[in-house]
């Protein structure tokens, strides 16, 4: 059993300075992790922060594919993750050999992969997108270009509808966003007349159908801050509420529960594996460290660079 310092936050701060480390955190992290982070963002913002940081060490408080992306974009830095087992159901749903099989069946198709995928899947994709730039990425292809969209069928379906193009959708889903209940949403809307529904595009289409606004985590935060409404029903992982409450303390924020209200199945179990204790140990021991085969990294960098070049 590890003996932890009594002042964990102070110890993290000291180690951050000693290691010349930057702490990046996704909006789905616990509030105490967000509060200690140097930068909080959505997937695209975090990828950009990881790419441009001058720190020697990146402590990535998110999930595995995000830390992998940081390493692909910035190979000279040490990339630490508080818990190497923090995965993602979308990344797990799309093994690279199976995506390759789909590509073989559609040799003329280009592959657009959501950033929530492994480095091996990135390496066989033509371009990467995040929830904040997926529409722009898809529109960057000629209208008659056949497209495979992997691995999130909900984001893919939403973008297909928005752009009016048909895409071959990989059947992956996020275990958190697929759990939201339309019945519970309707109940909340009827109890809170005038409330705006904000939803992440990883939600199922029946949830998106009720949304006043659909966007990435940072776009949802921005919408809540700038929009006048009596209340907001938030259909995404409730970690985002921490920044919403800070930025708009006067607004009523209602997290949408999952189908079973007694469970906390609207929380991402992967994101929630990270803790302050694990952050301290990671900075102290410089472990667990994300390492990557250099050939794989270079292959995965090509579609990521194409996304970054779109701005
Ligand atoms: P964004 O922060 O890019 O909206 O992504 C949400 C998500 O599910 C990350 O895994
Ligand atoms: Fe993956 Fe869903 Fe968790 Fe995001 S919320 S990391 S998509 S499982």
PDB file of C-alpha atoms and ligand atoms in Angstrom:
ATOM      1  CA  UNK A   1       0.000   0.000   0.000  1.00  0.00           C
ATOM      2  CA  UNK A   2       1.387   3.405  -1.007  1.00  0.00           C
ATOM      3  CA  UNK A   3       1.727   6.130   1.628  1.00  0.00           C
ATOM      4  CA  UNK A   4       0.285   9.278   0.159  1.00  0.00           C
ATOM      5  CA  UNK A   5       1.205  12.808   1.230  1.00  0.00           C
ATOM      6  CA  UNK A   6      -1.360  14.537   3.433  1.00  0.00           C
ATOM      7  CA  UNK A   7      -1.420  17.544   1.126  1.00  0.00           C
ATOM      8  CA  UNK A   8      -2.066  15.729  -2.154  1.00  0.00           C
ATOM      9  CA  UNK A   9      -2.824  18.869  -4.145  1.00  0.00           C
ATOM     10  CA  UNK A  10       0.350  20.558  -2.881  1.00  0.00           C
ATOM     11  CA  UNK A  11       2.387  17.442  -3.704  1.00  0.00           C
ATOM     12  CA  UNK A  12       0.957  17.302  -7.240  1.00  0.00           C
ATOM     13  CA  UNK A  13       1.813  20.949  -7.663  1.00  0.00           C
ATOM     14  CA  UNK A  14       5.407  20.439  -6.479  1.00  0.00           C
ATOM     15  CA  UNK A  15       5.892  17.458  -8.790  1.00  0.00           C
ATOM     16  CA  UNK A  16       4.355  19.332 -11.714  1.00  0.00           C
ATOM     17  CA  UNK A  17       7.007  22.034 -11.258  1.00  0.00           C
ATOM     18  CA  UNK A  18       9.900  19.606 -10.675  1.00  0.00           C
ATOM     19  CA  UNK A  19       9.002  17.540 -13.755  1.00  0.00           C
ATOM     20  CA  UNK A  20       8.147  20.562 -15.930  1.00  0.00           C
ATOM     21  CA  UNK A  21       4.836  18.823 -16.529  1.00  0.00           C
ATOM     22  CA  UNK A  22       1.539  20.027 -17.925  1.00  0.00           C
ATOM     23  CA  UNK A  23      -1.728  18.484 -16.727  1.00  0.00           C
ATOM     24  CA  UNK A  24      -4.386  18.159 -19.424  1.00  0.00           C
ATOM     25  CA  UNK A  25      -7.901  17.105 -18.448  1.00  0.00           C
ATOM     26  CA  UNK A  26     -11.062  16.258 -20.338  1.00  0.00           C
ATOM     27  CA  UNK A  27     -14.404  17.732 -19.248  1.00  0.00           C
ATOM     28  CA  UNK A  28     -15.587  14.284 -18.119  1.00  0.00           C
ATOM     29  CA  UNK A  29     -12.977  14.101 -15.348  1.00  0.00           C
ATOM     30  CA  UNK A  30     -13.997  14.507 -11.699  1.00  0.00           C
ATOM     31  CA  UNK A  31     -14.185  18.155 -10.587  1.00  0.00           C
ATOM     32  CA  UNK A  32     -11.085  17.911  -8.363  1.00  0.00           C
ATOM     33  CA  UNK A  33      -9.013  16.749 -11.343  1.00  0.00           C
ATOM     34  CA  UNK A  34     -10.372  19.561 -13.530  1.00  0.00           C
ATOM     35  CA  UNK A  35      -9.514  22.050 -10.783  1.00  0.00           C
ATOM     36  CA  UNK A  36      -5.875  20.985 -10.617  1.00  0.00           C
ATOM     37  CA  UNK A  37      -5.399  20.786 -14.403  1.00  0.00           C
ATOM     38  CA  UNK A  38      -3.483  23.387 -16.424  1.00  0.00           C
ATOM     39  CA  UNK A  39      -5.848  22.986 -19.347  1.00  0.00           C
ATOM     40  CA  UNK A  40      -9.358  21.526 -19.693  1.00  0.00           C
ATOM     41  CA  UNK A  41     -10.918  20.875 -23.061  1.00  0.00           C
ATOM     42  CA  UNK A  42     -12.769  18.703 -25.525  1.00  0.00           C
ATOM     43  CA  UNK A  43     -10.927  16.122 -27.625  1.00  0.00           C
ATOM     44  CA  UNK A  44      -9.839  18.576 -30.316  1.00  0.00           C
ATOM     45  CA  UNK A  45      -8.712  21.259 -27.872  1.00  0.00           C
ATOM     46  CA  UNK A  46      -6.762  18.687 -25.861  1.00  0.00           C
ATOM     47  CA  UNK A  47      -5.081  17.319 -28.997  1.00  0.00           C
ATOM     48  CA  UNK A  48      -4.035  20.860 -29.950  1.00  0.00           C
ATOM     49  CA  UNK A  49      -2.772  21.571 -26.430  1.00  0.00           C
ATOM     50  CA  UNK A  50      -0.767  18.333 -26.457  1.00  0.00           C
ATOM     51  CA  UNK A  51       0.689  19.191 -29.856  1.00  0.00           C
ATOM     52  CA  UNK A  52       1.930  22.632 -28.871  1.00  0.00           C
ATOM     53  CA  UNK A  53       3.013  22.216 -25.256  1.00  0.00           C
ATOM     54  CA  UNK A  54       6.627  22.999 -24.374  1.00  0.00           C
ATOM     55  CA  UNK A  55       6.420  20.942 -21.164  1.00  0.00           C
ATOM     56  CA  UNK A  56       8.687  17.883 -20.894  1.00  0.00           C
ATOM     57  CA  UNK A  57       5.911  15.737 -19.468  1.00  0.00           C
ATOM     58  CA  UNK A  58       2.211  15.565 -20.361  1.00  0.00           C
ATOM     59  CA  UNK A  59      -0.005  14.065 -17.651  1.00  0.00           C
ATOM     60  CA  UNK A  60      -3.123  13.210 -19.629  1.00  0.00           C
ATOM     61  CA  UNK A  61      -6.263  12.936 -17.500  1.00  0.00           C
ATOM     62  CA  UNK A  62      -8.668  11.418 -19.969  1.00  0.00           C
ATOM     63  CA  UNK A  63      -8.787   8.026 -21.632  1.00  0.00           C
ATOM     64  CA  UNK A  64      -6.240   5.916 -23.478  1.00  0.00           C
ATOM     65  CA  UNK A  65      -6.991   7.055 -27.051  1.00  0.00           C
ATOM     66  CA  UNK A  66      -6.550  10.695 -25.990  1.00  0.00           C
ATOM     67  CA  UNK A  67      -3.129  10.035 -24.465  1.00  0.00           C
ATOM     68  CA  UNK A  68      -2.206   8.031 -27.566  1.00  0.00           C
ATOM     69  CA  UNK A  69      -3.189  10.998 -29.722  1.00  0.00           C
ATOM     70  CA  UNK A  70      -0.960  13.250 -27.588  1.00  0.00           C
ATOM     71  CA  UNK A  71       1.962  10.871 -28.144  1.00  0.00           C
ATOM     72  CA  UNK A  72       1.333  10.670 -31.896  1.00  0.00           C
ATOM     73  CA  UNK A  73       1.309  14.475 -32.155  1.00  0.00           C
ATOM     74  CA  UNK A  74       4.182  15.133 -29.762  1.00  0.00           C
ATOM     75  CA  UNK A  75       6.515  12.107 -29.645  1.00  0.00           C
ATOM     76  CA  UNK A  76       9.361  13.885 -27.844  1.00  0.00           C
ATOM     77  CA  UNK A  77       7.329  14.372 -24.671  1.00  0.00           C
ATOM     78  CA  UNK A  78       6.821  11.836 -21.912  1.00  0.00           C
ATOM     79  CA  UNK A  79       3.077  11.109 -21.910  1.00  0.00           C
ATOM     80  CA  UNK A  80       1.733   9.807 -18.601  1.00  0.00           C
ATOM     81  CA  UNK A  81      -1.741   8.497 -17.889  1.00  0.00           C
ATOM     82  CA  UNK A  82      -3.050   8.143 -14.323  1.00  0.00           C
ATOM     83  CA  UNK A  83      -4.612   4.768 -15.198  1.00  0.00           C
ATOM     84  CA  UNK A  84      -3.598   2.831 -18.296  1.00  0.00           C
ATOM     85  CA  UNK A  85      -6.853   0.812 -18.123  1.00  0.00           C
ATOM     86  CA  UNK A  86      -8.994   3.890 -18.850  1.00  0.00           C
ATOM     87  CA  UNK A  87     -10.301   2.799 -22.256  1.00  0.00           C
ATOM     88  CA  UNK A  88     -13.315   3.699 -24.395  1.00  0.00           C
ATOM     89  CA  UNK A  89     -16.187   1.546 -25.639  1.00  0.00           C
ATOM     90  CA  UNK A  90     -16.010   3.196 -29.056  1.00  0.00           C
ATOM     91  CA  UNK A  91     -12.320   2.429 -29.478  1.00  0.00           C
ATOM     92  CA  UNK A  92     -12.927  -1.145 -28.261  1.00  0.00           C
ATOM     93  CA  UNK A  93     -15.788  -1.595 -30.749  1.00  0.00           C
ATOM     94  CA  UNK A  94     -13.539  -1.126 -33.754  1.00  0.00           C
ATOM     95  CA  UNK A  95     -10.511  -3.437 -33.999  1.00  0.00           C
ATOM     96  CA  UNK A  96      -8.237  -2.433 -36.883  1.00  0.00           C
ATOM     97  CA  UNK A  97      -8.332  -5.851 -38.663  1.00  0.00           C
ATOM     98  CA  UNK A  98     -12.154  -5.667 -38.860  1.00  0.00           C
ATOM     99  CA  UNK A  99     -12.078  -2.114 -40.172  1.00  0.00           C
ATOM    100  CA  UNK A 100      -9.517  -3.277 -42.744  1.00  0.00           C
ATOM    101  CA  UNK A 101     -11.997  -5.975 -43.824  1.00  0.00           C
ATOM    102  CA  UNK A 102     -14.678  -3.322 -44.332  1.00  0.00           C
ATOM    103  CA  UNK A 103     -12.199  -1.239 -46.347  1.00  0.00           C
ATOM    104  CA  UNK A 104     -11.411  -4.267 -48.520  1.00  0.00           C
ATOM    105  CA  UNK A 105     -15.132  -4.635 -49.301  1.00  0.00           C
ATOM    106  CA  UNK A 106     -15.315  -0.960 -50.349  1.00  0.00           C
ATOM    107  CA  UNK A 107     -11.976  -0.304 -52.062  1.00  0.00           C
ATOM    108  CA  UNK A 108     -13.045   3.106 -53.423  1.00  0.00           C
ATOM    109  CA  UNK A 109     -14.201   4.408 -50.047  1.00  0.00           C
ATOM    110  CA  UNK A 110     -12.237   6.872 -47.918  1.00  0.00           C
ATOM    111  CA  UNK A 111     -12.258   6.286 -44.183  1.00  0.00           C
ATOM    112  CA  UNK A 112     -13.177   9.075 -41.770  1.00  0.00           C
ATOM    113  CA  UNK A 113     -12.461   7.947 -38.203  1.00  0.00           C
ATOM    114  CA  UNK A 114     -13.669   9.633 -35.067  1.00  0.00           C
ATOM    115  CA  UNK A 115     -10.707  10.373 -32.807  1.00  0.00           C
ATOM    116  CA  UNK A 116     -12.185   7.887 -30.271  1.00  0.00           C
ATOM    117  CA  UNK A 117     -10.288   4.972 -31.831  1.00  0.00           C
ATOM    118  CA  UNK A 118      -6.961   3.191 -31.444  1.00  0.00           C
ATOM    119  CA  UNK A 119      -3.726   4.287 -33.093  1.00  0.00           C
ATOM    120  CA  UNK A 120      -3.983   1.150 -35.278  1.00  0.00           C
ATOM    121  CA  UNK A 121      -7.373   2.323 -36.593  1.00  0.00           C
ATOM    122  CA  UNK A 122      -6.040   5.840 -37.129  1.00  0.00           C
ATOM    123  CA  UNK A 123      -3.164   4.354 -39.112  1.00  0.00           C
ATOM    124  CA  UNK A 124      -5.566   2.840 -41.688  1.00  0.00           C
ATOM    125  CA  UNK A 125      -7.867   5.880 -41.852  1.00  0.00           C
ATOM    126  CA  UNK A 126      -7.734   8.675 -44.414  1.00  0.00           C
ATOM    127  CA  UNK A 127      -8.638  11.422 -41.976  1.00  0.00           C
ATOM    128  CA  UNK A 128      -9.595  11.816 -38.317  1.00  0.00           C
ATOM    129  CA  UNK A 129     -12.383  13.973 -36.925  1.00  0.00           C
ATOM    130  CA  UNK A 130     -13.684  14.960 -33.512  1.00  0.00           C
ATOM    131  CA  UNK A 131     -17.226  15.836 -32.517  1.00  0.00           C
ATOM    132  CA  UNK A 132     -16.420  19.520 -33.040  1.00  0.00           C
ATOM    133  CA  UNK A 133     -15.128  19.252 -36.619  1.00  0.00           C
ATOM    134  CA  UNK A 134     -16.801  16.091 -38.007  1.00  0.00           C
ATOM    135  CA  UNK A 135     -19.123  18.027 -40.311  1.00  0.00           C
ATOM    136  CA  UNK A 136     -16.271  20.073 -41.772  1.00  0.00           C
ATOM    137  CA  UNK A 137     -14.135  16.954 -42.243  1.00  0.00           C
ATOM    138  CA  UNK A 138     -16.921  15.100 -44.071  1.00  0.00           C
ATOM    139  CA  UNK A 139     -17.672  18.138 -46.240  1.00  0.00           C
ATOM    140  CA  UNK A 140     -13.988  18.311 -47.223  1.00  0.00           C
ATOM    141  CA  UNK A 141     -14.605  15.307 -49.530  1.00  0.00           C
ATOM    142  CA  UNK A 142     -16.331  15.648 -52.916  1.00  0.00           C
ATOM    143  CA  UNK A 143     -20.070  14.876 -52.664  1.00  0.00           C
ATOM    144  CA  UNK A 144     -19.735  11.713 -54.745  1.00  0.00           C
ATOM    145  CA  UNK A 145     -16.851  10.291 -52.702  1.00  0.00           C
ATOM    146  CA  UNK A 146     -17.886   7.037 -50.991  1.00  0.00           C
ATOM    147  CA  UNK A 147     -17.156   7.327 -47.253  1.00  0.00           C
ATOM    148  CA  UNK A 148     -16.823   4.901 -44.378  1.00  0.00           C
ATOM    149  CA  UNK A 149     -17.408   6.571 -40.999  1.00  0.00           C
ATOM    150  CA  UNK A 150     -16.011   4.745 -37.944  1.00  0.00           C
ATOM    151  CA  UNK A 151     -16.489   3.893 -35.132  1.00  0.00           C
ATOM    152  CA  UNK A 152     -19.486   5.915 -33.812  1.00  0.00           C
ATOM    153  CA  UNK A 153     -22.680   5.188 -35.721  1.00  0.00           C
ATOM    154  CA  UNK A 154     -24.557   7.945 -33.847  1.00  0.00           C
ATOM    155  CA  UNK A 155     -22.109  10.731 -34.680  1.00  0.00           C
ATOM    156  CA  UNK A 156     -21.826   9.329 -38.218  1.00  0.00           C
ATOM    157  CA  UNK A 157     -25.617   9.181 -38.619  1.00  0.00           C
ATOM    158  CA  UNK A 158     -26.006  12.722 -37.306  1.00  0.00           C
ATOM    159  CA  UNK A 159     -23.375  14.084 -39.709  1.00  0.00           C
ATOM    160  CA  UNK A 160     -24.840  12.068 -42.610  1.00  0.00           C
ATOM    161  CA  UNK A 161     -28.214  13.718 -41.950  1.00  0.00           C
ATOM    162  CA  UNK A 162     -26.677  17.188 -41.609  1.00  0.00           C
ATOM    163  CA  UNK A 163     -24.629  16.941 -44.786  1.00  0.00           C
ATOM    164  CA  UNK A 164     -27.212  14.972 -46.769  1.00  0.00           C
ATOM    165  CA  UNK A 165     -24.667  12.294 -47.667  1.00  0.00           C
ATOM    166  CA  UNK A 166     -24.989   8.610 -47.165  1.00  0.00           C
ATOM    167  CA  UNK A 167     -22.019   7.038 -45.428  1.00  0.00           C
ATOM    168  CA  UNK A 168     -21.177   3.470 -44.525  1.00  0.00           C
ATOM    169  CA  UNK A 169     -21.393   3.524 -40.723  1.00  0.00           C
ATOM    170  CA  UNK A 170     -19.361   1.361 -38.398  1.00  0.00           C
ATOM    171  CA  UNK A 171     -21.796   0.016 -35.744  1.00  0.00           C
ATOM    172  CA  UNK A 172     -19.997   1.328 -32.629  1.00  0.00           C
ATOM    173  CA  UNK A 173     -21.594   3.234 -29.754  1.00  0.00           C
ATOM    174  CA  UNK A 174     -20.546   4.955 -26.559  1.00  0.00           C
ATOM    175  CA  UNK A 175     -21.751   3.009 -23.498  1.00  0.00           C
ATOM    176  CA  UNK A 176     -22.546   6.292 -21.759  1.00  0.00           C
ATOM    177  CA  UNK A 177     -24.411   8.146 -24.504  1.00  0.00           C
ATOM    178  CA  UNK A 178     -26.433   5.130 -25.633  1.00  0.00           C
ATOM    179  CA  UNK A 179     -27.839   4.768 -22.135  1.00  0.00           C
ATOM    180  CA  UNK A 180     -29.888   7.965 -22.020  1.00  0.00           C
ATOM    181  CA  UNK A 181     -33.614   7.401 -21.803  1.00  0.00           C
ATOM    182  CA  UNK A 182     -36.006   9.266 -24.073  1.00  0.00           C
ATOM    183  CA  UNK A 183     -38.820   8.701 -21.565  1.00  0.00           C
ATOM    184  CA  UNK A 184     -36.785  10.319 -18.778  1.00  0.00           C
ATOM    185  CA  UNK A 185     -35.917  13.183 -21.126  1.00  0.00           C
ATOM    186  CA  UNK A 186     -39.583  13.810 -21.970  1.00  0.00           C
ATOM    187  CA  UNK A 187     -40.436  13.761 -18.239  1.00  0.00           C
ATOM    188  CA  UNK A 188     -37.729  16.322 -17.491  1.00  0.00           C
ATOM    189  CA  UNK A 189     -38.834  18.577 -20.364  1.00  0.00           C
ATOM    190  CA  UNK A 190     -42.463  18.499 -19.240  1.00  0.00           C
ATOM    191  CA  UNK A 191     -41.502  19.259 -15.612  1.00  0.00           C
ATOM    192  CA  UNK A 192     -39.257  22.149 -16.729  1.00  0.00           C
ATOM    193  CA  UNK A 193     -41.127  24.120 -19.382  1.00  0.00           C
ATOM    194  CA  UNK A 194     -38.806  26.269 -21.477  1.00  0.00           C
ATOM    195  CA  UNK A 195     -35.713  24.234 -20.567  1.00  0.00           C
ATOM    196  CA  UNK A 196     -33.244  23.798 -23.393  1.00  0.00           C
ATOM    197  CA  UNK A 197     -31.976  20.300 -24.181  1.00  0.00           C
ATOM    198  CA  UNK A 198     -28.282  20.192 -25.060  1.00  0.00           C
ATOM    199  CA  UNK A 199     -26.887  16.900 -26.352  1.00  0.00           C
ATOM    200  CA  UNK A 200     -23.619  15.390 -27.470  1.00  0.00           C
ATOM    201  CA  UNK A 201     -23.773  13.850 -30.971  1.00  0.00           C
ATOM    202  CA  UNK A 202     -22.750  10.465 -29.532  1.00  0.00           C
ATOM    203  CA  UNK A 203     -26.358  10.232 -28.217  1.00  0.00           C
ATOM    204  CA  UNK A 204     -28.914   8.018 -29.946  1.00  0.00           C
ATOM    205  CA  UNK A 205     -31.030   9.740 -32.667  1.00  0.00           C
ATOM    206  CA  UNK A 206     -34.209   9.755 -30.526  1.00  0.00           C
ATOM    207  CA  UNK A 207     -32.379  11.871 -27.904  1.00  0.00           C
ATOM    208  CA  UNK A 208     -30.845  14.142 -30.551  1.00  0.00           C
ATOM    209  CA  UNK A 209     -34.344  14.637 -31.970  1.00  0.00           C
ATOM    210  CA  UNK A 210     -35.326  16.549 -28.799  1.00  0.00           C
ATOM    211  CA  UNK A 211     -32.199  18.718 -28.639  1.00  0.00           C
ATOM    212  CA  UNK A 212     -32.170  22.506 -28.972  1.00  0.00           C
ATOM    213  CA  UNK A 213     -28.431  22.301 -29.449  1.00  0.00           C
ATOM    214  CA  UNK A 214     -26.036  19.496 -30.407  1.00  0.00           C
ATOM    215  CA  UNK A 215     -22.272  19.828 -30.069  1.00  0.00           C
ATOM    216  CA  UNK A 216     -18.987  18.723 -28.583  1.00  0.00           C
ATOM    217  CA  UNK A 217     -18.439  19.093 -24.835  1.00  0.00           C
ATOM    218  CA  UNK A 218     -16.877  22.550 -25.220  1.00  0.00           C
ATOM    219  CA  UNK A 219     -19.661  23.651 -27.592  1.00  0.00           C
ATOM    220  CA  UNK A 220     -22.294  22.512 -25.066  1.00  0.00           C
ATOM    221  CA  UNK A 221     -20.538  24.490 -22.326  1.00  0.00           C
ATOM    222  CA  UNK A 222     -20.393  27.553 -24.541  1.00  0.00           C
ATOM    223  CA  UNK A 223     -24.099  27.233 -25.462  1.00  0.00           C
ATOM    224  CA  UNK A 224     -25.178  27.007 -21.806  1.00  0.00           C
ATOM    225  CA  UNK A 225     -23.109  30.073 -20.886  1.00  0.00           C
ATOM    226  CA  UNK A 226     -24.383  32.295 -23.716  1.00  0.00           C
ATOM    227  CA  UNK A 227     -28.056  31.201 -23.931  1.00  0.00           C
ATOM    228  CA  UNK A 228     -30.912  32.697 -21.921  1.00  0.00           C
ATOM    229  CA  UNK A 229     -33.181  29.867 -20.753  1.00  0.00           C
ATOM    230  CA  UNK A 230     -34.745  28.900 -17.414  1.00  0.00           C
ATOM    231  CA  UNK A 231     -32.950  25.538 -17.328  1.00  0.00           C
ATOM    232  CA  UNK A 232     -30.733  23.214 -19.354  1.00  0.00           C
ATOM    233  CA  UNK A 233     -31.132  19.455 -19.612  1.00  0.00           C
ATOM    234  CA  UNK A 234     -27.670  18.089 -20.308  1.00  0.00           C
ATOM    235  CA  UNK A 235     -27.469  14.887 -22.358  1.00  0.00           C
ATOM    236  CA  UNK A 236     -23.828  13.997 -22.017  1.00  0.00           C
ATOM    237  CA  UNK A 237     -21.464  12.703 -19.331  1.00  0.00           C
ATOM    238  CA  UNK A 238     -22.182  14.779 -16.201  1.00  0.00           C
ATOM    239  CA  UNK A 239     -18.502  15.680 -15.622  1.00  0.00           C
ATOM    240  CA  UNK A 240     -19.161  18.663 -17.923  1.00  0.00           C
ATOM    241  CA  UNK A 241     -21.498  20.122 -15.287  1.00  0.00           C
ATOM    242  CA  UNK A 242     -18.490  21.099 -13.169  1.00  0.00           C
ATOM    243  CA  UNK A 243     -17.415  23.791 -15.660  1.00  0.00           C
ATOM    244  CA  UNK A 244     -21.023  24.691 -16.526  1.00  0.00           C
ATOM    245  CA  UNK A 245     -21.756  25.397 -12.834  1.00  0.00           C
ATOM    246  CA  UNK A 246     -18.584  27.468 -12.516  1.00  0.00           C
ATOM    247  CA  UNK A 247     -19.233  29.488 -15.667  1.00  0.00           C
ATOM    248  CA  UNK A 248     -22.988  29.904 -15.177  1.00  0.00           C
ATOM    249  CA  UNK A 249     -23.713  29.511 -11.438  1.00  0.00           C
ATOM    250  CA  UNK A 250     -27.138  31.151 -11.741  1.00  0.00           C
ATOM    251  CA  UNK A 251     -28.448  28.600 -14.272  1.00  0.00           C
ATOM    252  CA  UNK A 252     -30.414  25.464 -13.448  1.00  0.00           C
ATOM    253  CA  UNK A 253     -28.552  22.471 -14.883  1.00  0.00           C
ATOM    254  CA  UNK A 254     -30.268  19.087 -15.041  1.00  0.00           C
ATOM    255  CA  UNK A 255     -28.117  16.103 -16.007  1.00  0.00           C
ATOM    256  CA  UNK A 256     -30.095  13.548 -18.002  1.00  0.00           C
ATOM    257  CA  UNK A 257     -30.098  10.206 -16.160  1.00  0.00           C
ATOM    258  CA  UNK A 258     -29.733   6.838 -17.817  1.00  0.00           C
ATOM    259  CA  UNK A 259     -32.666   4.445 -18.257  1.00  0.00           C
ATOM    260  CA  UNK A 260     -32.179   3.117 -14.732  1.00  0.00           C
ATOM    261  CA  UNK A 261     -32.163   6.132 -12.452  1.00  0.00           C
ATOM    262  CA  UNK A 262     -30.659   4.186  -9.546  1.00  0.00           C
ATOM    263  CA  UNK A 263     -27.423   3.514 -11.419  1.00  0.00           C
ATOM    264  CA  UNK A 264     -24.729   5.999 -12.361  1.00  0.00           C
ATOM    265  CA  UNK A 265     -24.598   4.594 -15.884  1.00  0.00           C
ATOM    266  CA  UNK A 266     -24.536   8.114 -17.377  1.00  0.00           C
ATOM    267  CA  UNK A 267     -20.974   8.414 -15.974  1.00  0.00           C
ATOM    268  CA  UNK A 268     -18.068   7.161 -18.054  1.00  0.00           C
ATOM    269  CA  UNK A 269     -16.454   4.360 -16.018  1.00  0.00           C
ATOM    270  CA  UNK A 270     -13.224   4.790 -17.981  1.00  0.00           C
ATOM    271  CA  UNK A 271     -12.890   8.516 -17.371  1.00  0.00           C
ATOM    272  CA  UNK A 272     -13.725   7.978 -13.715  1.00  0.00           C
ATOM    273  CA  UNK A 273     -10.803   5.567 -13.207  1.00  0.00           C
ATOM    274  CA  UNK A 274      -8.505   8.577 -12.871  1.00  0.00           C
ATOM    275  CA  UNK A 275      -7.999  10.006  -9.395  1.00  0.00           C
ATOM    276  CA  UNK A 276      -5.802  12.616  -7.716  1.00  0.00           C
ATOM    277  CA  UNK A 277      -3.926   9.759  -6.003  1.00  0.00           C
ATOM    278  CA  UNK A 278      -3.092   8.132  -9.334  1.00  0.00           C
ATOM    279  CA  UNK A 279      -2.054  11.518 -10.746  1.00  0.00           C
ATOM    280  CA  UNK A 280       0.347  12.035  -7.856  1.00  0.00           C
ATOM    281  CA  UNK A 281       1.871   8.570  -8.307  1.00  0.00           C
ATOM    282  CA  UNK A 282       2.183   9.049 -12.069  1.00  0.00           C
ATOM    283  CA  UNK A 283       4.083  12.313 -11.628  1.00  0.00           C
ATOM    284  CA  UNK A 284       6.234  10.862  -8.854  1.00  0.00           C
ATOM    285  CA  UNK A 285       7.193   7.657 -10.724  1.00  0.00           C
ATOM    286  CA  UNK A 286       6.858   8.914 -14.310  1.00  0.00           C
ATOM    287  CA  UNK A 287       4.663   5.840 -14.875  1.00  0.00           C
ATOM    288  CA  UNK A 288       2.390   4.551 -16.399  1.00  0.00           C
ATOM    289  CA  UNK A 289       3.953   5.951 -19.535  1.00  0.00           C
ATOM    290  CA  UNK A 290       2.433   5.751 -22.982  1.00  0.00           C
ATOM    291  CA  UNK A 291       4.910   4.275 -25.471  1.00  0.00           C
ATOM    292  CA  UNK A 292       4.266   3.677 -29.145  1.00  0.00           C
ATOM    293  CA  UNK A 293       5.922   1.889 -32.010  1.00  0.00           C
ATOM    294  CA  UNK A 294       7.456   4.599 -34.239  1.00  0.00           C
ATOM    295  CA  UNK A 295       6.182   3.141 -37.537  1.00  0.00           C
ATOM    296  CA  UNK A 296       2.635   2.981 -36.179  1.00  0.00           C
ATOM    297  CA  UNK A 297       2.964   6.527 -34.840  1.00  0.00           C
ATOM    298  CA  UNK A 298       4.045   7.884 -38.210  1.00  0.00           C
ATOM    299  CA  UNK A 299       1.172   6.111 -39.985  1.00  0.00           C
ATOM    300  CA  UNK A 300      -1.373   7.379 -37.454  1.00  0.00           C
ATOM    301  CA  UNK A 301       0.030  10.896 -37.707  1.00  0.00           C
ATOM    302  CA  UNK A 302      -0.883  11.256 -41.407  1.00  0.00           C
ATOM    303  CA  UNK A 303      -4.707  11.318 -40.968  1.00  0.00           C
ATOM    304  CA  UNK A 304      -4.369  13.380 -37.769  1.00  0.00           C
ATOM    305  CA  UNK A 305      -2.265  15.962 -39.586  1.00  0.00           C
ATOM    306  CA  UNK A 306      -4.918  16.112 -42.329  1.00  0.00           C
ATOM    307  CA  UNK A 307      -7.523  16.941 -39.689  1.00  0.00           C
ATOM    308  CA  UNK A 308      -5.293  19.558 -38.048  1.00  0.00           C
ATOM    309  CA  UNK A 309      -4.641  21.144 -41.452  1.00  0.00           C
ATOM    310  CA  UNK A 310      -8.393  21.747 -41.860  1.00  0.00           C
ATOM    311  CA  UNK A 311      -8.137  24.144 -38.907  1.00  0.00           C
TER     312      UNK A 311
HETATM  313  P1  LIG B   1     -15.612  15.738 -27.036  1.00  0.00           P
HETATM  314  O1  LIG B   1     -15.016  16.251 -25.758  1.00  0.00           O
HETATM  315  O2  LIG B   1     -14.658  15.918 -28.159  1.00  0.00           O
HETATM  316  O3  LIG B   1     -16.937  16.320 -27.297  1.00  0.00           O
HETATM  317  O4  LIG B   1     -15.782  14.148 -26.879  1.00  0.00           O
HETATM  318  C1  LIG B   1     -16.584  13.552 -25.966  1.00  0.00           C
HETATM  319  C2  LIG B   1     -16.162  12.176 -25.627  1.00  0.00           C
HETATM  320  O5  LIG B   1     -16.927  11.268 -25.509  1.00  0.00           O
HETATM  321  C3  LIG B   1     -14.791  11.952 -25.379  1.00  0.00           C
HETATM  322  O6  LIG B   1     -14.615  10.614 -25.216  1.00  0.00           O
HETATM  323 FE1  LIG B   2     -15.546   6.584 -24.727  1.00  0.00          FE
HETATM  324 FE2  LIG B   2     -18.059   7.200 -24.180  1.00  0.00          FE
HETATM  325 FE3  LIG B   2     -16.277   7.289 -22.238  1.00  0.00          FE
HETATM  326 FE4  LIG B   2     -16.208   9.119 -24.215  1.00  0.00          FE
HETATM  327  S1  LIG B   2     -17.798   8.839 -22.693  1.00  0.00           S
HETATM  328  S2  LIG B   2     -14.480   7.981 -23.367  1.00  0.00           S
HETATM  329  S3  LIG B   2     -16.892   7.888 -25.960  1.00  0.00           S
HETATM  330  S4  LIG B   2     -16.921   5.438 -23.375  1.00  0.00           S
END
